[in-house]
mmCIF file with all atom_site columns, C-alpha atoms in Angstrom:
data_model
loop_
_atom_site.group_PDB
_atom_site.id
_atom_site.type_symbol
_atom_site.label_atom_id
_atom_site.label_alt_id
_atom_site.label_comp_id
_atom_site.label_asym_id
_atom_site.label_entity_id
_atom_site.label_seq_id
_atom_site.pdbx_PDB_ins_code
_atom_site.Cartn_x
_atom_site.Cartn_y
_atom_site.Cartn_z
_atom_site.occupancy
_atom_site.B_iso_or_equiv
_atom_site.pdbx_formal_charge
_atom_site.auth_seq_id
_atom_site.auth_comp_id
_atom_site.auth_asym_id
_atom_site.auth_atom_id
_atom_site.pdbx_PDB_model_num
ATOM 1   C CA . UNK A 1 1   ? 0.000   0.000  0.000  1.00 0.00 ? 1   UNK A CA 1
ATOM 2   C CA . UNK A 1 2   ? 0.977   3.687  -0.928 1.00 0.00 ? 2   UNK A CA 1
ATOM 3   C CA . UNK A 1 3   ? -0.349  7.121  0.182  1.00 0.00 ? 3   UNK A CA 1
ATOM 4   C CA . UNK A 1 4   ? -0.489  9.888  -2.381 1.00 0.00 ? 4   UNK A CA 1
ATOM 5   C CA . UNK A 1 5   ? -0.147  13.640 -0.602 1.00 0.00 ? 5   UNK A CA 1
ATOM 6   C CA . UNK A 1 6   ? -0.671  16.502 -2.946 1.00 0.00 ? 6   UNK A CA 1
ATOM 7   C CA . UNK A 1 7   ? 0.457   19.746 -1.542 1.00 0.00 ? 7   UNK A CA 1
ATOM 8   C CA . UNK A 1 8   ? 1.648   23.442 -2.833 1.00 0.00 ? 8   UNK A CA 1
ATOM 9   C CA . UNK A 1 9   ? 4.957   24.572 -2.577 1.00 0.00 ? 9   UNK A CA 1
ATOM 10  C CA . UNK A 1 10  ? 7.569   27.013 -3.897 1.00 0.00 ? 10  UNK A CA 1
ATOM 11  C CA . UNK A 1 11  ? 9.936   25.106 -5.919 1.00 0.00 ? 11  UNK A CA 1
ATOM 12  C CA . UNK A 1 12  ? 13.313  24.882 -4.283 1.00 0.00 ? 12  UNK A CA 1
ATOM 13  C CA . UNK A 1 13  ? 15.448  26.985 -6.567 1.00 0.00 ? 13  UNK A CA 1
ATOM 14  C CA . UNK A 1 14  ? 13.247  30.068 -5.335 1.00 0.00 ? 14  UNK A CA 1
ATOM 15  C CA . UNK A 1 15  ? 16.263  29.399 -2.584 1.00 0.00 ? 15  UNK A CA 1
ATOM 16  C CA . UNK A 1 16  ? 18.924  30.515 -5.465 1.00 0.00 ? 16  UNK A CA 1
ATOM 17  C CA . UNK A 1 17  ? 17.045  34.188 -5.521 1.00 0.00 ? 17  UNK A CA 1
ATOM 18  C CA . UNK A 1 18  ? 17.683  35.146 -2.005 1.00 0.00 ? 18  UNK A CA 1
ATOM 19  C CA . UNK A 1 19  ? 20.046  38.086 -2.008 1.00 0.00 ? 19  UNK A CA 1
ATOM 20  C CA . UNK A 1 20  ? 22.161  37.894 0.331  1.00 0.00 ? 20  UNK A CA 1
ATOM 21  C CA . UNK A 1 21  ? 21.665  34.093 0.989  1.00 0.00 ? 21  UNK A CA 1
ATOM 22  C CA . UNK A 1 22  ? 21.812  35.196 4.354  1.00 0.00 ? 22  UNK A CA 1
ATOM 23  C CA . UNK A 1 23  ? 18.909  36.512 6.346  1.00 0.00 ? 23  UNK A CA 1
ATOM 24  C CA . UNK A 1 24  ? 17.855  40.245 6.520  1.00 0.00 ? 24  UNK A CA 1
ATOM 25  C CA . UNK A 1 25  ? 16.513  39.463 10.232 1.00 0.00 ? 25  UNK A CA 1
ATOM 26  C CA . UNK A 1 26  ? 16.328  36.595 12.375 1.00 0.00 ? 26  UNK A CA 1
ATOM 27  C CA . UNK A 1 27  ? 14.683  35.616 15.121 1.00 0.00 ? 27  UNK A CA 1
ATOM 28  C CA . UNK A 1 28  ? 14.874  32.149 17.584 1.00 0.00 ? 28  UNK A CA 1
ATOM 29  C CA . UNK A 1 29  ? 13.159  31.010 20.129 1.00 0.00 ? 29  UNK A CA 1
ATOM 30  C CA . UNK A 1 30  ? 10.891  34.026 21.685 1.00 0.00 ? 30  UNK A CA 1
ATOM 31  C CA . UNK A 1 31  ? 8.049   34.012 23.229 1.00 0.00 ? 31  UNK A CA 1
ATOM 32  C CA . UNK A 1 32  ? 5.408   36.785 22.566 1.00 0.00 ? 32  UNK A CA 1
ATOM 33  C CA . UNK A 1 33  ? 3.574   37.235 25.825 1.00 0.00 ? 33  UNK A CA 1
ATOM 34  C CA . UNK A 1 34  ? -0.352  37.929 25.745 1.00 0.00 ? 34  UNK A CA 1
ATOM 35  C CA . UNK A 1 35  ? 0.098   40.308 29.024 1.00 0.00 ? 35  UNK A CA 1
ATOM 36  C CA . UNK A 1 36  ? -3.281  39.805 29.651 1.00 0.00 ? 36  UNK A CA 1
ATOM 37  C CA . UNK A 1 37  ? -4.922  40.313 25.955 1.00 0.00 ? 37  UNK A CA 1
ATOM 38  C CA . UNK A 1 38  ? -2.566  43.578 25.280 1.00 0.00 ? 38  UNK A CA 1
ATOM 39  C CA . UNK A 1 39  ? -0.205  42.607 21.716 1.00 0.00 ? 39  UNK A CA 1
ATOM 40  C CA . UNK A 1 40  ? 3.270   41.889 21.980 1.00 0.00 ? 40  UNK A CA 1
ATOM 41  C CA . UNK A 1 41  ? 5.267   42.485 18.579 1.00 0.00 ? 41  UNK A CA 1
ATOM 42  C CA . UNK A 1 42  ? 8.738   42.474 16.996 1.00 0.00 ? 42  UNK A CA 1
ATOM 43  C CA . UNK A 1 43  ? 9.038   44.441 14.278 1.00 0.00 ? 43  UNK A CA 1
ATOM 44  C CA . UNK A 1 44  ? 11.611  43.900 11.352 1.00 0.00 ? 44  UNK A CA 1
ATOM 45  C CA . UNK A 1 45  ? 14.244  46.671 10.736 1.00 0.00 ? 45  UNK A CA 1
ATOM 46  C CA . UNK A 1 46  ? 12.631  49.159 7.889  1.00 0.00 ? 46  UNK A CA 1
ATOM 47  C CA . UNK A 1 47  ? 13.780  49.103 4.381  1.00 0.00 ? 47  UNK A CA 1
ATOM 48  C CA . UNK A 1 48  ? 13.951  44.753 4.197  1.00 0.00 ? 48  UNK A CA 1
ATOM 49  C CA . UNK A 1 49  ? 12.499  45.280 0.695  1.00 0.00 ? 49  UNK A CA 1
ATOM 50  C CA . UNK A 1 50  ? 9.778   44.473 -1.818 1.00 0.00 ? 50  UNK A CA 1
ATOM 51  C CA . UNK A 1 51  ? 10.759  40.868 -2.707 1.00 0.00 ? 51  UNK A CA 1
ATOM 52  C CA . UNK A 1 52  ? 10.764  38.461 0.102  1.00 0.00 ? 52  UNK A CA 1
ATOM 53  C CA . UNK A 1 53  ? 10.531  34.879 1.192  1.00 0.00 ? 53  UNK A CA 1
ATOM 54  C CA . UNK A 1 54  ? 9.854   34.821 4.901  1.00 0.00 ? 54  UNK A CA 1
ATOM 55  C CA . UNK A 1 55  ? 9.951   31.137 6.990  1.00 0.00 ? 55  UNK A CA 1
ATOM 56  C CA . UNK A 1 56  ? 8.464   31.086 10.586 1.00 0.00 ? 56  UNK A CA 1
ATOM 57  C CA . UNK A 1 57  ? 7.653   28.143 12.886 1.00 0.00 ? 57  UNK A CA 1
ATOM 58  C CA . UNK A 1 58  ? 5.833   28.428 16.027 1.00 0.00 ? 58  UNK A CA 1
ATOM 59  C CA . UNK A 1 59  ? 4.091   26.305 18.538 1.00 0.00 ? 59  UNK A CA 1
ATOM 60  C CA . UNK A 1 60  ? 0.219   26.124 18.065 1.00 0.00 ? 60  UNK A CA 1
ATOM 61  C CA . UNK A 1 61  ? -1.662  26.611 21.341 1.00 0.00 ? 61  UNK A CA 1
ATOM 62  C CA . UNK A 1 62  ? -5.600  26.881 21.863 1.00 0.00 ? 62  UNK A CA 1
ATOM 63  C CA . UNK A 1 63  ? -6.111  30.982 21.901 1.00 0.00 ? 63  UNK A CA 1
ATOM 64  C CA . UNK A 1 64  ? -2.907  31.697 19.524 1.00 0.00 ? 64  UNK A CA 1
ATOM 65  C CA . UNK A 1 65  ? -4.348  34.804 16.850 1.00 0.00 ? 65  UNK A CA 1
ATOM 66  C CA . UNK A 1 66  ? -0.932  35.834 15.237 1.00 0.00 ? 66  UNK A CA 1
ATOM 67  C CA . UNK A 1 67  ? -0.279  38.462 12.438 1.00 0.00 ? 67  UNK A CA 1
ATOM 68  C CA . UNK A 1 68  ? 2.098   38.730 10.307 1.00 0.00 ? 68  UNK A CA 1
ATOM 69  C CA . UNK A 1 69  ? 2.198   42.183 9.070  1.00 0.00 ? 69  UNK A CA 1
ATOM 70  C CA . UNK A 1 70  ? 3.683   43.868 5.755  1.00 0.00 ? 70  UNK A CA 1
ATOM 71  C CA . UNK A 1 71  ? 4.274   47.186 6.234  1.00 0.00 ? 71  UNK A CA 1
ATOM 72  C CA . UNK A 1 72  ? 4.652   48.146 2.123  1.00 0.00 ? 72  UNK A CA 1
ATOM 73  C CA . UNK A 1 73  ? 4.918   51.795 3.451  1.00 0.00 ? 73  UNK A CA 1
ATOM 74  C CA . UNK A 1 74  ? 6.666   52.878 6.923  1.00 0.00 ? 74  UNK A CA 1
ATOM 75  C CA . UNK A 1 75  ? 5.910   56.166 6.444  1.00 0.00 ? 75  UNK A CA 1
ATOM 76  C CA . UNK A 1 76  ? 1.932   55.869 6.186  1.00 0.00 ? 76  UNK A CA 1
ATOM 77  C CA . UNK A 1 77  ? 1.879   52.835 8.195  1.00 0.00 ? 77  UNK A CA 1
ATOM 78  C CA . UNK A 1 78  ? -0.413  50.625 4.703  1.00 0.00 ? 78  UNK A CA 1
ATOM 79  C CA . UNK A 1 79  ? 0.359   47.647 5.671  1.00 0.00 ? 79  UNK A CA 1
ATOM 80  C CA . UNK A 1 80  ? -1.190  43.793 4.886  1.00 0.00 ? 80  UNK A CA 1
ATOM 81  C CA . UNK A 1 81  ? -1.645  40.934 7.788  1.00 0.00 ? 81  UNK A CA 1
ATOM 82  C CA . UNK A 1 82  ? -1.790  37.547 7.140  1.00 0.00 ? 82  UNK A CA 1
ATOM 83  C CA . UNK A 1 83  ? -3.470  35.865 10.280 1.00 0.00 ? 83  UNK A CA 1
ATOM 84  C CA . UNK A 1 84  ? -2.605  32.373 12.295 1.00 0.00 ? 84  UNK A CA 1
ATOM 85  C CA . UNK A 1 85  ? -5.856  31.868 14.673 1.00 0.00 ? 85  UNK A CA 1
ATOM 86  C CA . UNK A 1 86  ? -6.580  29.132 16.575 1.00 0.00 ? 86  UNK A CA 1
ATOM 87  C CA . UNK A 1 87  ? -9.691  28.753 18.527 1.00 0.00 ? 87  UNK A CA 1
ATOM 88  C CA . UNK A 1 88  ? -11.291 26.178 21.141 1.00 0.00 ? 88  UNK A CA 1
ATOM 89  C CA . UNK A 1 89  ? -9.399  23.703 18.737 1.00 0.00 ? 89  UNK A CA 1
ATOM 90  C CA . UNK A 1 90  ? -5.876  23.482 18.100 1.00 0.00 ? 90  UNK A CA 1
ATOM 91  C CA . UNK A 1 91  ? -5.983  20.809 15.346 1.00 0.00 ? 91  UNK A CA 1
ATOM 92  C CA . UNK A 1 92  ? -8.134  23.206 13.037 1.00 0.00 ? 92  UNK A CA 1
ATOM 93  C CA . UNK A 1 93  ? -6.495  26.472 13.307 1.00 0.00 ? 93  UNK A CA 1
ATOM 94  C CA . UNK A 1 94  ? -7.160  29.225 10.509 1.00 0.00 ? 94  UNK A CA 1
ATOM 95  C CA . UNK A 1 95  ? -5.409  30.908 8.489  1.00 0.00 ? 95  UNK A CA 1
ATOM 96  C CA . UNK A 1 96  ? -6.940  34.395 6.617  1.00 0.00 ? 96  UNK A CA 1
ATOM 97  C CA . UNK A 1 97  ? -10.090 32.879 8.152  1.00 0.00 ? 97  UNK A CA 1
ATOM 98  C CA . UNK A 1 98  ? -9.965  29.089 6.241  1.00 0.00 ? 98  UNK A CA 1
ATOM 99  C CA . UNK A 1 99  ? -9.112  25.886 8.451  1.00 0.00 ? 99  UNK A CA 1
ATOM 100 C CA . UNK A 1 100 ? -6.507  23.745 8.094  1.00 0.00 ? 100 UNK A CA 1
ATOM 101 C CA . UNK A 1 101 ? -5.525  20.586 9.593  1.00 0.00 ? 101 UNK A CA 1
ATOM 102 C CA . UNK A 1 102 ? -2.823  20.242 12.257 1.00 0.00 ? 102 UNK A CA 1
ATOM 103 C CA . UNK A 1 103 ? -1.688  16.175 12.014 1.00 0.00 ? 103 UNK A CA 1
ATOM 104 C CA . UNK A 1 104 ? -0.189  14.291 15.152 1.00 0.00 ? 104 UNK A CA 1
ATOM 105 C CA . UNK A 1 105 ? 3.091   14.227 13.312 1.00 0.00 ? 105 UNK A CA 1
ATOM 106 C CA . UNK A 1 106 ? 3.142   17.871 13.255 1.00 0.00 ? 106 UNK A CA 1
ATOM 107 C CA . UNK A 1 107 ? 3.601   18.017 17.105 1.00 0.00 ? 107 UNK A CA 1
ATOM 108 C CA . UNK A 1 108 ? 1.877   21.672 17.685 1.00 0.00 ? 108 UNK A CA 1
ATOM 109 C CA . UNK A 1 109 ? 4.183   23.097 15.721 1.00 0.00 ? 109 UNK A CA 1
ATOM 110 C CA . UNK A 1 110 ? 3.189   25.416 12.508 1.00 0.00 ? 110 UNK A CA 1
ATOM 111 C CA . UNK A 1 111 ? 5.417   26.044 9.676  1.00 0.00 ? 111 UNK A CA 1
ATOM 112 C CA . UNK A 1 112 ? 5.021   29.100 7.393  1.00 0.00 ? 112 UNK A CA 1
ATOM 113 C CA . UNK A 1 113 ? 6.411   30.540 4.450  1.00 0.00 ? 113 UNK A CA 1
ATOM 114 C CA . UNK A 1 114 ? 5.171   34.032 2.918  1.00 0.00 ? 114 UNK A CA 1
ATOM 115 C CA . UNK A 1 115 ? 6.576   34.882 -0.162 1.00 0.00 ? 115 UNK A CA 1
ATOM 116 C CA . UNK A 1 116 ? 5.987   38.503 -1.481 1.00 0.00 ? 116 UNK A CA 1
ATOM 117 C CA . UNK A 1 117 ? 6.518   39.907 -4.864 1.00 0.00 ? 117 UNK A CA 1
ATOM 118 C CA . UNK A 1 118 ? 5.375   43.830 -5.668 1.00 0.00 ? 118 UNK A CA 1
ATOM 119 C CA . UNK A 1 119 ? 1.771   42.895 -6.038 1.00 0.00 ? 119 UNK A CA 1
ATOM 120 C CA . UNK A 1 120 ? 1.066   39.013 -4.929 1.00 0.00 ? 120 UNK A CA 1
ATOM 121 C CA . UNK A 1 121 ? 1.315   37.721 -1.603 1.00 0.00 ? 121 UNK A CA 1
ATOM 122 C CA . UNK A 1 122 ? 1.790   33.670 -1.473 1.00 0.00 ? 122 UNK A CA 1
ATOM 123 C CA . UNK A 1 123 ? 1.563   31.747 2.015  1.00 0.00 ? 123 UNK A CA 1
ATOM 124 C CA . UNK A 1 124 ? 2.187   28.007 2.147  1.00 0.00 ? 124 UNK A CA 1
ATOM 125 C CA . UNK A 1 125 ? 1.448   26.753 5.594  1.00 0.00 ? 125 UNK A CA 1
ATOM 126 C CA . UNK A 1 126 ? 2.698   22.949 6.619  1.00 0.00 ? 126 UNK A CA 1
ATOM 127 C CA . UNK A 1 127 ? 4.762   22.565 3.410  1.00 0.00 ? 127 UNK A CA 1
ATOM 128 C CA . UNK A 1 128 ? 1.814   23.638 1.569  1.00 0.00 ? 128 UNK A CA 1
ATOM 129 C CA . UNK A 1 129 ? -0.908  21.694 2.817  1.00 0.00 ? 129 UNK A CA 1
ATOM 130 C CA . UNK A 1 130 ? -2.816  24.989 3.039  1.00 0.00 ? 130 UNK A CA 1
ATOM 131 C CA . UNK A 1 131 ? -1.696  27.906 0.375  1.00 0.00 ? 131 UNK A CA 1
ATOM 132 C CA . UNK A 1 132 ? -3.550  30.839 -0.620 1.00 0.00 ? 132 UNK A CA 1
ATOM 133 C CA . UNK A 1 133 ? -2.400  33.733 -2.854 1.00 0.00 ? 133 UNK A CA 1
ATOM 134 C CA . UNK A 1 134 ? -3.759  37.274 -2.801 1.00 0.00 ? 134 UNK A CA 1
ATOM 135 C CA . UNK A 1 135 ? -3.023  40.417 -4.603 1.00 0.00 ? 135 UNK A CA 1
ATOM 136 C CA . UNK A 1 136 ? -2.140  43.833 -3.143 1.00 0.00 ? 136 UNK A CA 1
ATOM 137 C CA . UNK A 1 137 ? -1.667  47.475 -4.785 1.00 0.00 ? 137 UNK A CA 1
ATOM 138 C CA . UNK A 1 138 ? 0.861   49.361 -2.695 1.00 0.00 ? 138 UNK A CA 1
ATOM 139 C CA . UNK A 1 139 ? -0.882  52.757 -2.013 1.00 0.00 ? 139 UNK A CA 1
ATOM 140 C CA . UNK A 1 140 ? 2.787   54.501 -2.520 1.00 0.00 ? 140 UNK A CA 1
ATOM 141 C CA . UNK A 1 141 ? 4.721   52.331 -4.873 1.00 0.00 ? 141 UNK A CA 1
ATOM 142 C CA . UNK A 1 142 ? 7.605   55.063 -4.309 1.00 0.00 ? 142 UNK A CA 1
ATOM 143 C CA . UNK A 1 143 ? 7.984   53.718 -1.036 1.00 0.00 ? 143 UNK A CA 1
ATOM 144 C CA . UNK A 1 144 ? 7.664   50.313 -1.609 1.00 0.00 ? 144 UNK A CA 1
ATOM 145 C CA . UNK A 1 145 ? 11.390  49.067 -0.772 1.00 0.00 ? 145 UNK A CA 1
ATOM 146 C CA . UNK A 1 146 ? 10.934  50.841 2.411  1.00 0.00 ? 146 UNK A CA 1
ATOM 147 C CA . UNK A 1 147 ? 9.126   47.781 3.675  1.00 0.00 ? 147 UNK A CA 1
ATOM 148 C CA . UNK A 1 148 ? 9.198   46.293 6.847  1.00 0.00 ? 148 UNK A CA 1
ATOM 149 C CA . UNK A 1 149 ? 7.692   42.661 8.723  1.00 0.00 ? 149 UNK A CA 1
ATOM 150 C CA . UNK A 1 150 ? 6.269   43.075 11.820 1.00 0.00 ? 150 UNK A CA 1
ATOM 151 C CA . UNK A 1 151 ? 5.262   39.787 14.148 1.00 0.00 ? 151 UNK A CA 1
ATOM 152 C CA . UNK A 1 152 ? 2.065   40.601 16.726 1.00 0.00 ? 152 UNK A CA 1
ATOM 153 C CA . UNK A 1 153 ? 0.420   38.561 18.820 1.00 0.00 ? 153 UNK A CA 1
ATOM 154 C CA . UNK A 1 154 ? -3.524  39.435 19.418 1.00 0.00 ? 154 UNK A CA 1
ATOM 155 C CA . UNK A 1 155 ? -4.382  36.765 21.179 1.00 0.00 ? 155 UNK A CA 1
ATOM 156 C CA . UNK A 1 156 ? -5.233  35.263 24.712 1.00 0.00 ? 156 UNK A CA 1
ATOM 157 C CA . UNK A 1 157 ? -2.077  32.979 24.830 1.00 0.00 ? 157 UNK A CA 1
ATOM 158 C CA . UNK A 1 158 ? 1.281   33.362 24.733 1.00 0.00 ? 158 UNK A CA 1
ATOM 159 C CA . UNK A 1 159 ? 3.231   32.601 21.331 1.00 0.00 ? 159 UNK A CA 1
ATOM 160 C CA . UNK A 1 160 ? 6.265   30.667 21.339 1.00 0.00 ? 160 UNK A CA 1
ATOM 161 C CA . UNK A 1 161 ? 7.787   31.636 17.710 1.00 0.00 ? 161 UNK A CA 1
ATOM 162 C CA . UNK A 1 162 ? 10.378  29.002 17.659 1.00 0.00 ? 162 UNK A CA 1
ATOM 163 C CA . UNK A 1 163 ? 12.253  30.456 14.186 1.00 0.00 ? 163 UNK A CA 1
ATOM 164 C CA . UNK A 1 164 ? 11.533  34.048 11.897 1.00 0.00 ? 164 UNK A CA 1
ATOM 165 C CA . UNK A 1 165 ? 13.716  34.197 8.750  1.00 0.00 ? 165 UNK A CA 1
ATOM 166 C CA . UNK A 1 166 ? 13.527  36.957 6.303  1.00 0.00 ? 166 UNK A CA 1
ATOM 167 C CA . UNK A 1 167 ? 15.581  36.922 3.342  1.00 0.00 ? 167 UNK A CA 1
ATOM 168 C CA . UNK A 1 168 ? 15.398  39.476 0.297  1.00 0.00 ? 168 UNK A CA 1
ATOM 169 C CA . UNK A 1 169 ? 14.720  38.602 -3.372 1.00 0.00 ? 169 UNK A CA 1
ATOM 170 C CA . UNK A 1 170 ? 16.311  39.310 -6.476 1.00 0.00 ? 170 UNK A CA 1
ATOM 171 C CA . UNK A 1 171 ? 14.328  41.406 -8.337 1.00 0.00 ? 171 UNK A CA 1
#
């Protein structure tokens, strides 16, 4: 017997277009704390650029609402969230508002990759077992290398963000 898994994913020379093949910002094992439903956030340094391919893993935990913001202008503040929610179940959390499933094998924790290009934002979640794409206009394309990644927590529960990569893209 044989299993068949189809899933969506970037294929892996995207890798080849990081520039530098270095991250822009790092993060590692952090925990944003709820503080009794006020945010917690880390914000990117500005001017990460336009292009990016951004990896995150954290641990899922009933409660967990976490945003991952694109700021496409710092100095109006546009920016575009892409939302990790879980609820009164774990092993269904959302994300932009559609479930996914969370397998045994994942142990709690949620892999995430956001790649954005000028206009399109693509997330793959588990290695793509959840993917959605969506289309932005930046409101000042002037200022759109002036962009910036900001991580905030709006839930109830604490968020243990285990890795945070941001690389740049070749344009």
């Amino acid at each position: 017997l044989f299993s068949l898994v189809f899933s969506t994913y970037p294929i892996e020379e995207l890798q080849t277009l990081r520039s530098p093949s270095t991250p822009v910002w790092t993060i590692e094992n952090t925990t944003l704390n709820s503080r009794g439903g006020k945010t917690a956030s880390i914000t990117s340094p500005d001017n990460v650029g336009a292009q990016l391919d951004i990896l995150a893993s954290f641990r899922m935990t009933k409660g967990l609402a976490l945003d991952f913001q694109l700021f496409f202008d710092t100095t109006t503040g546009d920016n575009k969230a892409v939302s990790i929610a879980s609820t009164a179940q774990p092993s269904f959390p959302t994300l932009m508002g559609e479930a996914f499933e969370m397998y045994e094998s994942d142990a709690g924790v949620v892999t995430l990759r956001i790649l954005v290009d000028r206009s399109i934002i693509e997330v793959f979640v588990q290695g793509g077992r959840s993917a959605m794409t969506e289309a932005y206009c930046a409101p000042n394309p002037e200022h759109i290398d002036d962009m910036k990644v900001k991580v905030v927590n709006q839930g109830d529960a604490d968020v243990e963000l285990l890795s945070l990569d941001v690389y740049t893209l070749k344009p």
